[in-house]
Tab-separated table of C-alpha atoms in Angstrom:
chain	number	residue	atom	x	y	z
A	1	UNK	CA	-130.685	7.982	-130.088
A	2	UNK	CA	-133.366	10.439	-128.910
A	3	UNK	CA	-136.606	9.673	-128.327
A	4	UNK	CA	-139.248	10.480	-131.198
A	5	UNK	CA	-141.166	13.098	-130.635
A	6	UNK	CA	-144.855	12.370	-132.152
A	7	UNK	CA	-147.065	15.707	-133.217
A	8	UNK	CA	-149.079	16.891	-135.533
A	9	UNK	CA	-147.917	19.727	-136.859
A	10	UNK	CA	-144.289	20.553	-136.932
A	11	UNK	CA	-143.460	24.169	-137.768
A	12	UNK	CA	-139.921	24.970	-139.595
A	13	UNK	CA	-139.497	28.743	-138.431
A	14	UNK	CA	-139.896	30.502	-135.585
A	15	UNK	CA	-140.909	33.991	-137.234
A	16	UNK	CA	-144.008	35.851	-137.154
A	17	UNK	CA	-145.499	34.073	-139.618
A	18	UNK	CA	-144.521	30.319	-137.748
A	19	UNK	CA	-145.813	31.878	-134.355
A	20	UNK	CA	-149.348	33.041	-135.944
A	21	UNK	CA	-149.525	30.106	-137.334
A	22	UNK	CA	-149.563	28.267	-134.202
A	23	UNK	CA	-152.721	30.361	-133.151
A	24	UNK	CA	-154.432	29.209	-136.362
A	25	UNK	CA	-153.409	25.375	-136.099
A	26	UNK	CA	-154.628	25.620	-132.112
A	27	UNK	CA	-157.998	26.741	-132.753
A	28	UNK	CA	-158.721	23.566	-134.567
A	29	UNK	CA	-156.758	21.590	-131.774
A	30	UNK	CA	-153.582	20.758	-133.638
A	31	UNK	CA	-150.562	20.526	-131.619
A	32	UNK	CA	-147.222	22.217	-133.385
A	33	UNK	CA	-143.283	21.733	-132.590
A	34	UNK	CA	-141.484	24.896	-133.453
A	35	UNK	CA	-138.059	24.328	-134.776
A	36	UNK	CA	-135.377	27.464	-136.003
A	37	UNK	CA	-131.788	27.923	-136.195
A	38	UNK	CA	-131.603	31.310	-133.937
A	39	UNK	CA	-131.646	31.170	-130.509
A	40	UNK	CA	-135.238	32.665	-129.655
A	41	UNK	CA	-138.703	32.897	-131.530
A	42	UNK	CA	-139.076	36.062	-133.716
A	43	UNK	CA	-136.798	35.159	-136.814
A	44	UNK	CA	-135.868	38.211	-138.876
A	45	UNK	CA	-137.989	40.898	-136.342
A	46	UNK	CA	-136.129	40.018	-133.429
A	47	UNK	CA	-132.667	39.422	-135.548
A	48	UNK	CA	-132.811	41.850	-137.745
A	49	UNK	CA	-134.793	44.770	-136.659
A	50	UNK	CA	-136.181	44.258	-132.906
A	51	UNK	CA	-136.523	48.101	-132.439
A	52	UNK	CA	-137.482	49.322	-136.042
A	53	UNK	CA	-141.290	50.072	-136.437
A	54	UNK	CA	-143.305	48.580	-138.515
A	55	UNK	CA	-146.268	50.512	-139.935
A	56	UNK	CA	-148.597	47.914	-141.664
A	57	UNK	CA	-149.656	45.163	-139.306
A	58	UNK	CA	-153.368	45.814	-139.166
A	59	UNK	CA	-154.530	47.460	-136.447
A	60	UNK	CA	-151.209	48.629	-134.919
A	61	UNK	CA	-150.321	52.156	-136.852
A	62	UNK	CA	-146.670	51.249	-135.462
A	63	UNK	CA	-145.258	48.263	-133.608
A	64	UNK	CA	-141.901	47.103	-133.146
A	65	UNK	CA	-140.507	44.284	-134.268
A	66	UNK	CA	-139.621	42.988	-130.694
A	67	UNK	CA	-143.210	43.499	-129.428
A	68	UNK	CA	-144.798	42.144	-132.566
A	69	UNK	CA	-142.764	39.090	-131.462
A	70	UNK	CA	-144.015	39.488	-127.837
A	71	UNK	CA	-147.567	39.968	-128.555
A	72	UNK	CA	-147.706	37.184	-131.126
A	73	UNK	CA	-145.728	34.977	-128.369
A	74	UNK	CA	-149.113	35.950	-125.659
A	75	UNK	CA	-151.008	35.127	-128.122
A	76	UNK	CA	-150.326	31.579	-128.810
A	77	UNK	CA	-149.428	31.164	-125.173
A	78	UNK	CA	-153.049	28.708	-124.431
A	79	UNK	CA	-152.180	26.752	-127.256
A	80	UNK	CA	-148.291	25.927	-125.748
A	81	UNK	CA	-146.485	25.684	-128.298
A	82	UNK	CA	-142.961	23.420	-128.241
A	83	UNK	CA	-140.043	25.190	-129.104
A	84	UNK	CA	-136.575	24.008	-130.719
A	85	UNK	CA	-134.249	26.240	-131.208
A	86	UNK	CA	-131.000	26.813	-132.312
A	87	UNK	CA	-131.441	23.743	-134.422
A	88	UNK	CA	-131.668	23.116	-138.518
A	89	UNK	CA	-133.851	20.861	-139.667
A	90	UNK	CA	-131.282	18.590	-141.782
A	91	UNK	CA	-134.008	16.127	-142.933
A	92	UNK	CA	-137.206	15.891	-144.438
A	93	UNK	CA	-138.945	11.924	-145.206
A	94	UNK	CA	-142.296	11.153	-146.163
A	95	UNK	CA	-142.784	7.691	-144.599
A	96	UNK	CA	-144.870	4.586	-145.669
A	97	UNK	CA	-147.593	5.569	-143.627
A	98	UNK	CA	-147.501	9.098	-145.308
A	99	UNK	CA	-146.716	10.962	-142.337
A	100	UNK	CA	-143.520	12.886	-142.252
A	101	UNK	CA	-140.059	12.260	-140.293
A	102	UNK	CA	-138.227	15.780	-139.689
A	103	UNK	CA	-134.550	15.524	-137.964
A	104	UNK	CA	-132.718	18.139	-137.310
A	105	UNK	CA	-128.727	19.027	-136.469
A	106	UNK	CA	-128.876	18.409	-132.788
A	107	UNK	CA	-130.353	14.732	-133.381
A	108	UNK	CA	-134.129	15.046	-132.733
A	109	UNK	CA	-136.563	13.027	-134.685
A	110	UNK	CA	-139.736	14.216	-135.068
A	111	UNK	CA	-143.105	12.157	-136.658
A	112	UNK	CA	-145.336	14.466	-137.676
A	113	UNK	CA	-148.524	14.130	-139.620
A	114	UNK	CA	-147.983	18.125	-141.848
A	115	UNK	CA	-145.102	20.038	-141.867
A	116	UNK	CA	-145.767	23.642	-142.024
A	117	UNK	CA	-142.301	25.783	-143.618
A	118	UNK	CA	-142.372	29.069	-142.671
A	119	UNK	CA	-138.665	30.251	-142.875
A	120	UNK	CA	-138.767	33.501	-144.087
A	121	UNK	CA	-135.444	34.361	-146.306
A	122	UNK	CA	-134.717	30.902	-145.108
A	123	UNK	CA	-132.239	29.945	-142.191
A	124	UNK	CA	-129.575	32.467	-140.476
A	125	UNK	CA	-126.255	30.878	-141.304
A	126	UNK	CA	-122.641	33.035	-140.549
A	127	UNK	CA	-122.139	35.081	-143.553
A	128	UNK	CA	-118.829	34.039	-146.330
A	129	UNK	CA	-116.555	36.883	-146.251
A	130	UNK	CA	-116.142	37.523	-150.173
A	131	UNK	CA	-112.431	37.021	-150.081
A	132	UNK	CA	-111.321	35.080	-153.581
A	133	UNK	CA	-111.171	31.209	-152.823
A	134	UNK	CA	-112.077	30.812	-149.355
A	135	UNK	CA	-114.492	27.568	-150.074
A	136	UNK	CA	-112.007	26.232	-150.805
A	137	UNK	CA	-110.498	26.119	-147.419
A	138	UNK	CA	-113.656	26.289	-145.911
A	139	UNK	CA	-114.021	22.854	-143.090
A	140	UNK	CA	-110.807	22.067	-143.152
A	141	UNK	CA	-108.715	25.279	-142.045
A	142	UNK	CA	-111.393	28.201	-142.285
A	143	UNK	CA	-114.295	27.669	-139.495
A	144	UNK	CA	-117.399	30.153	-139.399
A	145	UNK	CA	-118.225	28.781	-135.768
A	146	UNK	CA	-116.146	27.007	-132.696
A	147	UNK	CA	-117.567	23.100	-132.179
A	148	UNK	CA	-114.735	22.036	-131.058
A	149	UNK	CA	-112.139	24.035	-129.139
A	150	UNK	CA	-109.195	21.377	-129.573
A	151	UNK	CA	-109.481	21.535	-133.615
A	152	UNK	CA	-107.318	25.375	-132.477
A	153	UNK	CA	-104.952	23.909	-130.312
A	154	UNK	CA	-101.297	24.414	-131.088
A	155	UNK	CA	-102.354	26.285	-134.570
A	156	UNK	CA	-101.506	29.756	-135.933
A	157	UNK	CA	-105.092	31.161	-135.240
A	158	UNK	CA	-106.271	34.218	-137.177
A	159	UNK	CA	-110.073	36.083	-136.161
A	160	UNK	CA	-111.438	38.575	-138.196
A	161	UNK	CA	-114.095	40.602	-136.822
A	162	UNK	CA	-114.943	42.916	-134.227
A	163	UNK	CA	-118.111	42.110	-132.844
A	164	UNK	CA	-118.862	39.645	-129.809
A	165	UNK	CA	-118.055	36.168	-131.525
A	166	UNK	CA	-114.616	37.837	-133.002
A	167	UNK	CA	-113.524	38.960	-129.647
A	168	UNK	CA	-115.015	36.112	-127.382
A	169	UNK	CA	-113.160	33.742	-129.573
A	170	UNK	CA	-110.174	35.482	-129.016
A	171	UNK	CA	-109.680	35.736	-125.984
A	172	UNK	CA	-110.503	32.293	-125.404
A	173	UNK	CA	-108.536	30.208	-127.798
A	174	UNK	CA	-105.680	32.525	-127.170
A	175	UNK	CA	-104.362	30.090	-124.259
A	176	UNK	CA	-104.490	27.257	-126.416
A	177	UNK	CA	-103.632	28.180	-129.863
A	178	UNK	CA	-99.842	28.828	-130.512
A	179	UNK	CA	-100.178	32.166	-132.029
A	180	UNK	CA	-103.714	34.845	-132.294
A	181	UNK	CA	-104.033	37.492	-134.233
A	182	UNK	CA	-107.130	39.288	-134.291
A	183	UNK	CA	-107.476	41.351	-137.849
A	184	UNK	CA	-110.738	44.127	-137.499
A	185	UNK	CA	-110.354	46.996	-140.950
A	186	UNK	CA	-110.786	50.000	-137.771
A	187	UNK	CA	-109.667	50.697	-133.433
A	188	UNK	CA	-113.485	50.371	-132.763
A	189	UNK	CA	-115.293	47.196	-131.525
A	190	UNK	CA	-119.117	46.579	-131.220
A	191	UNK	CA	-117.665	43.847	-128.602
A	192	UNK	CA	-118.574	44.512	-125.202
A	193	UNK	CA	-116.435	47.441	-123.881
A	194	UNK	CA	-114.472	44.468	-121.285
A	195	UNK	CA	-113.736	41.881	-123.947
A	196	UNK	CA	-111.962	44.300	-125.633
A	197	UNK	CA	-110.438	45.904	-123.169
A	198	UNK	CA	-109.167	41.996	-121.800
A	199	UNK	CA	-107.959	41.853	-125.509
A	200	UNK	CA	-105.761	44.999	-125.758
A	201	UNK	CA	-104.310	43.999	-122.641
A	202	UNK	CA	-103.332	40.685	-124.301
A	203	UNK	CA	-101.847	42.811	-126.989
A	204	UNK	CA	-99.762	44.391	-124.747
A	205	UNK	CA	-98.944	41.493	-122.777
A	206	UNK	CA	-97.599	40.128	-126.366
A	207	UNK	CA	-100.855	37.082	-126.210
A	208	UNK	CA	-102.500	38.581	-129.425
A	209	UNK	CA	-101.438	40.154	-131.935
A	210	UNK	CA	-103.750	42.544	-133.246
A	211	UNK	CA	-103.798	43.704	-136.843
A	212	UNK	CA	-105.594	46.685	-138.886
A	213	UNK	CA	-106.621	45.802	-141.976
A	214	UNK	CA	-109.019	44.033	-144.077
A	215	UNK	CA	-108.272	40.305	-145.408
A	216	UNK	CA	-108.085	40.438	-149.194
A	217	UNK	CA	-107.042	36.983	-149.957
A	218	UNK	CA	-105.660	33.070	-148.874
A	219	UNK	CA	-102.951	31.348	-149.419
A	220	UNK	CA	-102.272	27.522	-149.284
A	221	UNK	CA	-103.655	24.163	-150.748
A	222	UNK	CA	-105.482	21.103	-150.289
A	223	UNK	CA	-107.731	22.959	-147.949
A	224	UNK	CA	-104.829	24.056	-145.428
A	225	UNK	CA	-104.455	27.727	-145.392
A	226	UNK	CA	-100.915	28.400	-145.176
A	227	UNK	CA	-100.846	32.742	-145.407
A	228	UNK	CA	-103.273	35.617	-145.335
A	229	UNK	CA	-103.507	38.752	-147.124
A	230	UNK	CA	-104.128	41.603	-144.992
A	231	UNK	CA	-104.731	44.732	-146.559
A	232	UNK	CA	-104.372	48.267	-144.665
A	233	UNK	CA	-103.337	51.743	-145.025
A	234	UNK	CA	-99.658	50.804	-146.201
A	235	UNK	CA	-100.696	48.444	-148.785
A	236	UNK	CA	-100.745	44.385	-148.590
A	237	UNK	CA	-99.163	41.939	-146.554
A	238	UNK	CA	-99.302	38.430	-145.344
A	239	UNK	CA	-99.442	37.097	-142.384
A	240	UNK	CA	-99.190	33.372	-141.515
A	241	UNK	CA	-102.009	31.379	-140.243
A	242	UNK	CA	-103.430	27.497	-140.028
A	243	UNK	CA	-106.884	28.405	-138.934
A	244	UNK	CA	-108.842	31.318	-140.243
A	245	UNK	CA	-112.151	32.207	-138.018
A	246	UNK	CA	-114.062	35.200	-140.088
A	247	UNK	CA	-116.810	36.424	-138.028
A	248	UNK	CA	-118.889	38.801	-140.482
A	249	UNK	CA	-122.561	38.232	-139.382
A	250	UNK	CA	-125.472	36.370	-140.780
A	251	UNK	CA	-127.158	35.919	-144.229
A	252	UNK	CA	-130.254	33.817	-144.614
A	253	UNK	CA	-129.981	31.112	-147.540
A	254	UNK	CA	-132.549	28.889	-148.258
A	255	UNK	CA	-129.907	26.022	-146.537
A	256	UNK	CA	-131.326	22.679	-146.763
A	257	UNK	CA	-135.233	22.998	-147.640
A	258	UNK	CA	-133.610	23.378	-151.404
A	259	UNK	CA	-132.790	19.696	-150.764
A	260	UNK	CA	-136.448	18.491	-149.771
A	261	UNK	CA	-137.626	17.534	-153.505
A	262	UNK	CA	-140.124	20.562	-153.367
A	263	UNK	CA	-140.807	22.478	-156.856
A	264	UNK	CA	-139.294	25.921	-156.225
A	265	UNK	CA	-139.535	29.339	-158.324
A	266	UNK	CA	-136.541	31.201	-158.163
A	267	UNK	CA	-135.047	29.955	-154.159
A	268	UNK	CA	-138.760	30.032	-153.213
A	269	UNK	CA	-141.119	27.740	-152.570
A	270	UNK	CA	-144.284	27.440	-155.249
A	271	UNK	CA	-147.314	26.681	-153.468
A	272	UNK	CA	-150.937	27.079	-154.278
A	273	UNK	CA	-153.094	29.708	-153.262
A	274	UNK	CA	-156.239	27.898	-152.097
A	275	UNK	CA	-154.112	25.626	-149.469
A	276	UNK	CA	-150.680	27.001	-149.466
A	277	UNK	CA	-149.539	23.722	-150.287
A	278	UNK	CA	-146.057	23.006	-151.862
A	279	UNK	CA	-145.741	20.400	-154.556
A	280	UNK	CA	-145.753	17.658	-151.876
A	281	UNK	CA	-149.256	16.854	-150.420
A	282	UNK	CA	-149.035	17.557	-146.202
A	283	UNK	CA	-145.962	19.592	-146.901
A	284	UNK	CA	-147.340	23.296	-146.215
A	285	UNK	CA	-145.296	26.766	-147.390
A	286	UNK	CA	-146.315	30.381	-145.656
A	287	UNK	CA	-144.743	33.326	-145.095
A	288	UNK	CA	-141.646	34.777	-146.889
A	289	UNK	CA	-140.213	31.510	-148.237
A	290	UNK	CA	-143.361	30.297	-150.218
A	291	UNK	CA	-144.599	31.839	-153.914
A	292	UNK	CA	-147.191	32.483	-156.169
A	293	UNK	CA	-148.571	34.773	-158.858
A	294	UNK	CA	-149.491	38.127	-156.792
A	295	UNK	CA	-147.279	36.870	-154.154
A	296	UNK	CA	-146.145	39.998	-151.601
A	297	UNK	CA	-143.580	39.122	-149.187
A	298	UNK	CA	-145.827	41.003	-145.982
A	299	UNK	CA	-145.937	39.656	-142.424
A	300	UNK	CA	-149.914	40.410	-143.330
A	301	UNK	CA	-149.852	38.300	-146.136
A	302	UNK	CA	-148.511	35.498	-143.910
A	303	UNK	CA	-150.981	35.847	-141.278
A	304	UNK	CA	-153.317	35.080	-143.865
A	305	UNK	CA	-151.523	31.750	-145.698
A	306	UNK	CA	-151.790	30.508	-142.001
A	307	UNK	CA	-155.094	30.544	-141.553
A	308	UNK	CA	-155.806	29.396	-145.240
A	309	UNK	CA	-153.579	26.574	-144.419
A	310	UNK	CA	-154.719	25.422	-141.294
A	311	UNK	CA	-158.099	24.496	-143.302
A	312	UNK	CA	-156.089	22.011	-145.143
A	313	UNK	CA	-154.249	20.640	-142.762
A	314	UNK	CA	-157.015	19.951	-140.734
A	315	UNK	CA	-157.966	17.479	-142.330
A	316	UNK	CA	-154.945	15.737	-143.131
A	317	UNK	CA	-154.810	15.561	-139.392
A	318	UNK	CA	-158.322	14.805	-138.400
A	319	UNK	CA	-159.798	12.848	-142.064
A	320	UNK	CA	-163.388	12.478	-142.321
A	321	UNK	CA	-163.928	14.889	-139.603
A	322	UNK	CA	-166.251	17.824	-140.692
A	323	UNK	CA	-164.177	21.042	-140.280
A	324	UNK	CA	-166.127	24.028	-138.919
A	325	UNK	CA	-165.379	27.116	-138.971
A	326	UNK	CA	-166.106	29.429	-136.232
A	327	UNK	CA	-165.580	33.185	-135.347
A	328	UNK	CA	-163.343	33.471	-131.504
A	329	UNK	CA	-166.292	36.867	-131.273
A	330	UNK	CA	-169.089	34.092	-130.589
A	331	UNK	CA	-168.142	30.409	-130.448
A	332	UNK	CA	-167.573	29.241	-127.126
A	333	UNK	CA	-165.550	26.407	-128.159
A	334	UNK	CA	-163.187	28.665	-129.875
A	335	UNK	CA	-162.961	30.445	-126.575
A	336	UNK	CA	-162.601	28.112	-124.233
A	337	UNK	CA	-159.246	26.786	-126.552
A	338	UNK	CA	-158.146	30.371	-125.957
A	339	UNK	CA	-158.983	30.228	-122.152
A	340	UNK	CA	-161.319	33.204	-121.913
A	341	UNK	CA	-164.359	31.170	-121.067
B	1	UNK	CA	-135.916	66.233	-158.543
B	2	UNK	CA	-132.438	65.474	-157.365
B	3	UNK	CA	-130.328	63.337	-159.962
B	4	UNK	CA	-127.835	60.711	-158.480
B	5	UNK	CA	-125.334	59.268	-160.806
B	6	UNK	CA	-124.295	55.507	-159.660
B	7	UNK	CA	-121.282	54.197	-161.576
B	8	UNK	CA	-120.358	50.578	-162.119
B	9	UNK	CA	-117.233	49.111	-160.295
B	10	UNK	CA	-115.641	48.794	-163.404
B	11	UNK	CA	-116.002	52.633	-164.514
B	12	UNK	CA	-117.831	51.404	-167.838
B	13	UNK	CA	-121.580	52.261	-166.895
B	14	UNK	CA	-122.755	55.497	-165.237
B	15	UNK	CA	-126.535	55.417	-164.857
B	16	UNK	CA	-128.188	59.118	-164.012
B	17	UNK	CA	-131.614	58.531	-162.051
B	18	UNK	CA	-133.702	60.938	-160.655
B	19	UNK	CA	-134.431	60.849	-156.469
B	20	UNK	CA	-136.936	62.112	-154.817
B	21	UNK	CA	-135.861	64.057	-151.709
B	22	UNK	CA	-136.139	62.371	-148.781
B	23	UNK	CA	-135.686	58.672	-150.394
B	24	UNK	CA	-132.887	57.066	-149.273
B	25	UNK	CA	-129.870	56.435	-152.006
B	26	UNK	CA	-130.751	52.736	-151.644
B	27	UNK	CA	-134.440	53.127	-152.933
B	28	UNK	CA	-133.536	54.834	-155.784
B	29	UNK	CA	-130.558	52.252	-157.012
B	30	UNK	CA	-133.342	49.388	-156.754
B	31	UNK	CA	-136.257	51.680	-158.481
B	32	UNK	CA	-133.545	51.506	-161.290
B	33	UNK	CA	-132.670	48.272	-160.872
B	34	UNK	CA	-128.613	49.154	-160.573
B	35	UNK	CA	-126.627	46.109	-160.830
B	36	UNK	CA	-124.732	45.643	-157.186
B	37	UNK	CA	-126.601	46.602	-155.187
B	38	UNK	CA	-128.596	43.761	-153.402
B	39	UNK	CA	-130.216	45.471	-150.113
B	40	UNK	CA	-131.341	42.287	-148.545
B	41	UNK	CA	-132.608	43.596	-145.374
B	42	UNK	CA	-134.571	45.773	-147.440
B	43	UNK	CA	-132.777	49.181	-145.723
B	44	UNK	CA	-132.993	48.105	-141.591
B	45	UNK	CA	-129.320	48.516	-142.274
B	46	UNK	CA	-128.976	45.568	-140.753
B	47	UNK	CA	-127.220	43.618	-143.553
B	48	UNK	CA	-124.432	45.553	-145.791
B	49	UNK	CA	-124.981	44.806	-149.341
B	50	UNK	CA	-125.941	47.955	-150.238
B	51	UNK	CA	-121.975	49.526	-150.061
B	52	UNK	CA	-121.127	52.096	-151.876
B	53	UNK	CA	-118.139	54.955	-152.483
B	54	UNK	CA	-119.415	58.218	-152.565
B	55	UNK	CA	-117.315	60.272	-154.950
B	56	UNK	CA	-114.924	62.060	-153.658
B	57	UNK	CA	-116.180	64.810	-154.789
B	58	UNK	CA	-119.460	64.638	-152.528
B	59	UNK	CA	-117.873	62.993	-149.357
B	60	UNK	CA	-118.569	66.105	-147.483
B	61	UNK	CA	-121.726	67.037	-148.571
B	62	UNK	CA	-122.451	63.406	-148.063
B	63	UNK	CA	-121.296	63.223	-144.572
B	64	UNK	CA	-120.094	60.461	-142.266
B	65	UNK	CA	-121.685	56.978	-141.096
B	66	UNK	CA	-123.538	56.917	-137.987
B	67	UNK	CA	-122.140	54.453	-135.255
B	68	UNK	CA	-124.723	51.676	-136.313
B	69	UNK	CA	-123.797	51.920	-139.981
B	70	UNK	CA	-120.331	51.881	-139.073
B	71	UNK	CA	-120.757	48.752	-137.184
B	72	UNK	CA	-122.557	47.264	-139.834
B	73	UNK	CA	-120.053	48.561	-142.516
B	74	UNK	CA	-117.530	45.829	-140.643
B	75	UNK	CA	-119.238	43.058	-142.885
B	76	UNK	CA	-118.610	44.841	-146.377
B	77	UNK	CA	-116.519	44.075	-148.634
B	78	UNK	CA	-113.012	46.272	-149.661
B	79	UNK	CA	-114.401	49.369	-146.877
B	80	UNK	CA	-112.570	52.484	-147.970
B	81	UNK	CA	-112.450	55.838	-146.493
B	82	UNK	CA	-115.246	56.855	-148.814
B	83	UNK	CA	-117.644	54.126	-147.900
B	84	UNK	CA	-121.639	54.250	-147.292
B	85	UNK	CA	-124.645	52.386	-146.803
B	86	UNK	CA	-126.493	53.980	-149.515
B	87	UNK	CA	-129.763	52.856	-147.638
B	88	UNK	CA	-128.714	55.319	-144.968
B	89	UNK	CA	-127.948	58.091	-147.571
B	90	UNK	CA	-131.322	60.615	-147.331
B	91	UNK	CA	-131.663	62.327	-150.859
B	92	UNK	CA	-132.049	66.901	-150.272
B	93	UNK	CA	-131.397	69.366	-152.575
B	94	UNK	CA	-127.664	69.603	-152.090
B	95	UNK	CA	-127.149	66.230	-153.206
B	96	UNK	CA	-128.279	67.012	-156.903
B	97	UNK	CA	-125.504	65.842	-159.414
B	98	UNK	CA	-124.103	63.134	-156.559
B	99	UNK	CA	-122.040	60.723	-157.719
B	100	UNK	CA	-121.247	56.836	-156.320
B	101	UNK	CA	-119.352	54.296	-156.899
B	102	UNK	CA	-121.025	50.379	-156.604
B	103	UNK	CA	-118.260	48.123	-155.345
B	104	UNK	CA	-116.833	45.147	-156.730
B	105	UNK	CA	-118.953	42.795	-154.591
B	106	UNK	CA	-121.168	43.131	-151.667
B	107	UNK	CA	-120.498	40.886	-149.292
């Protein structure tokens, strides 16, 4: 078992909203863990949109959302922020002592005196192909991601996709597996130009088959898929297959905060408006995922549930101490935090 | 104004809106609160669940997908020959009287 990792503040989310919050929490000397499920800080800006502008972040009349990111990330930088990524927080205690013990996928245990959730639209997780059935299979012979490589080994293995998981995949479970076949609805790839050049010369080499067509529906039971239905410009087919890997992206879902015992309006989390505190006391809400009446869902709006927060959890942190406020323009305590003193 | 017809998958309900040039077909279908249409990125097309079939009728005046919307029309659901993004569908003049089709599903 790892270690526990003792803070005071950890932060579920890595987005804007998480980051600014950091710069918030630091001025009054709180120390924050940064956990979220993509693979670098920025949530939906750098996932979704890196190079779209943004017009209504004060003060910048246009900003993109990788150098929002990267500002926001300079920012914080005095306060040092830990960060844990690609990791899901799984679990969420309160504890005797009323402190709080997160734990996420990869095994870390955390003891943390607030938890501040700021996951946006809520976590990146691969995206469900709408085909009729497939949860059914889903675990046992349909996979969204590779843990284990030998779970293909000697099976009839079936990607769909055409992007850089769909082709990487491809080419290497193709030694192992008895069969691929690699099923992407046109000729094109948004794969890197050499993966799928390696993969047509697999195809030609008879090592993967490669099929045209969109997949339209399963067949099998008891969780084994047995068949797929391919559909293309000659009709419908099927095509045999023991594993299914459908690589169609990401969606956000609200994953496992839904299971933390927090009141929720409508897959959002209902907080208050004074403290932006969720139903549990210590348990904080900002940014995208949280709600209440007037509620806009603006990276602005965030910005300012952080700071609001940070009052609050203050003093959960540091009871009986007398919080001041202070402007960064003037107070050379604030400054000296930030390293310009 | 420019009016945009949006039909229902199952034929049943055509709703006629009226579009402001320069919106995006997207915009419009949420303004009017069109069943089907989810647009959860909110029109970075960056997420595909705003797919629809333009009438064949329009497909030309319409035009084609861009590479990126292309790309991103790989996670739809049922793509046909016919298929958009409607958030990267600009309302003009020449569209008045378009037609489209919502899909079954988004994905």
């Amino acid at each position: 078992m790892s270690e526990i990792i003792r803070t005071d503040v950890v932060i579920v989310g890595a987005g804007p909203v998480g980051l600014f919050a950091v710069f918030e929490l630091g001025l009054y000397d709180l120390k924050c863990h940064l956990i979220d499920i993509l693979d670098r800080p920025g949530g939906q800006c750098a996932e979704l949109y890196p190079e779209k502008p943004i017009y209504d972040i004060p003060a910048w009349p246009e900003i993109s959302g990788q150098a929002l990111v990267d500002r926001l990330m300079e920012q914080i930088k005095p306060f040092s922020p830990q960060f844990h990524l690609n990791r899901m927080v799984t679990k969420l205690e309160r504890q005797a002592d009323g402190s709080f013990r997160v734990e996420t996928d990869e095994g870390e245990i955390f003891e943390t005196k607030v938890v501040v959730i700021a996951a946006g639209g809520g976590s990146f997780q691969p995206k469900r192909p709408p085909v009729p059935g497939i949860e059914a299979y889903e675990g046992t012979s349909v996979f969204y991601s590779v843990r284990r490589m030998e779970a293909f080994r000697d099976q009839d293995v079936m990607i769909v996709g055409g992007g850089d998981s769909a082709l990487d995949w491809a080419l290497n479970l193709q030694p192992i597996a008895k069969s691929l076949t690699l099923v992407h609805r046109r000729a094109e790839f948004r794969a890197a130009p050499d993966s799928v050049k390696k993969m047509f010369e697999l195809v030609d080499s008879g090592g993967i088959r490669f099929e045209l067509g969109q997949v339209t529906g399963l067949k099998g039971e008891n969780g084994q898929i047995a068949a797929v239905k391919i559909k293309d410009s000659d009709g419908e087919k099927e095509l045999p297959a023991t594993r299914m890997l459908p690589f169609f992206g990401l969606t956000m879902k609200l994953g496992p905060v839904a299971d933390w015992g927090l009141n929720l309006h409508e897959n959002l989390i209902a907080v208050d408006t004074e403290k932006f505190e969720t139903s549990e006391p210590g348990i904080f809400a900002i940014g995208d995922i949280n709600w209440y009446p007037g509620k806009l869902k603006l990276i602005l709006s965030g910005f300012h549930e952080a700071a609001l927060m940070t009052q609050a959890a203050k003093r959960i942190v540091s009871p009986g101490e007398r919080v001041v406020f202070q402007y960064t323009t003037s107070s050379t305590s604030l400054q000296k935090k930030l390293g310009v003193q | 104004m420019t009016k945009i017809t949006f039909v229902s998958f199952d034929g049943t309900t055509r709703t006629e809106v009226d579009a402001e040039n320069g919106s995006t077909v997207m915009e419009n279908a949420i303004r009017n609160a069109i069943p089907g249409i989810d647009a959860e990125c909110g029109g970075a097309c960056a997420c595909a669940t705003c797919h629809v079939y333009v009438d064949e009728e329009w497909t030309q005046e319409v035009g084609e997908p861009e590479p990126m919307e292309e790309d991103m029309l790989d996670f739809a659901y049922d793509v046909r020959p016919t298929s958009r993004l409607s958030c990267q569908i600009k309302v003009r003049d020449e569209m008045d009287g378009l037609v489209v089709h919502i899909p079954e599903r988004q994905s």
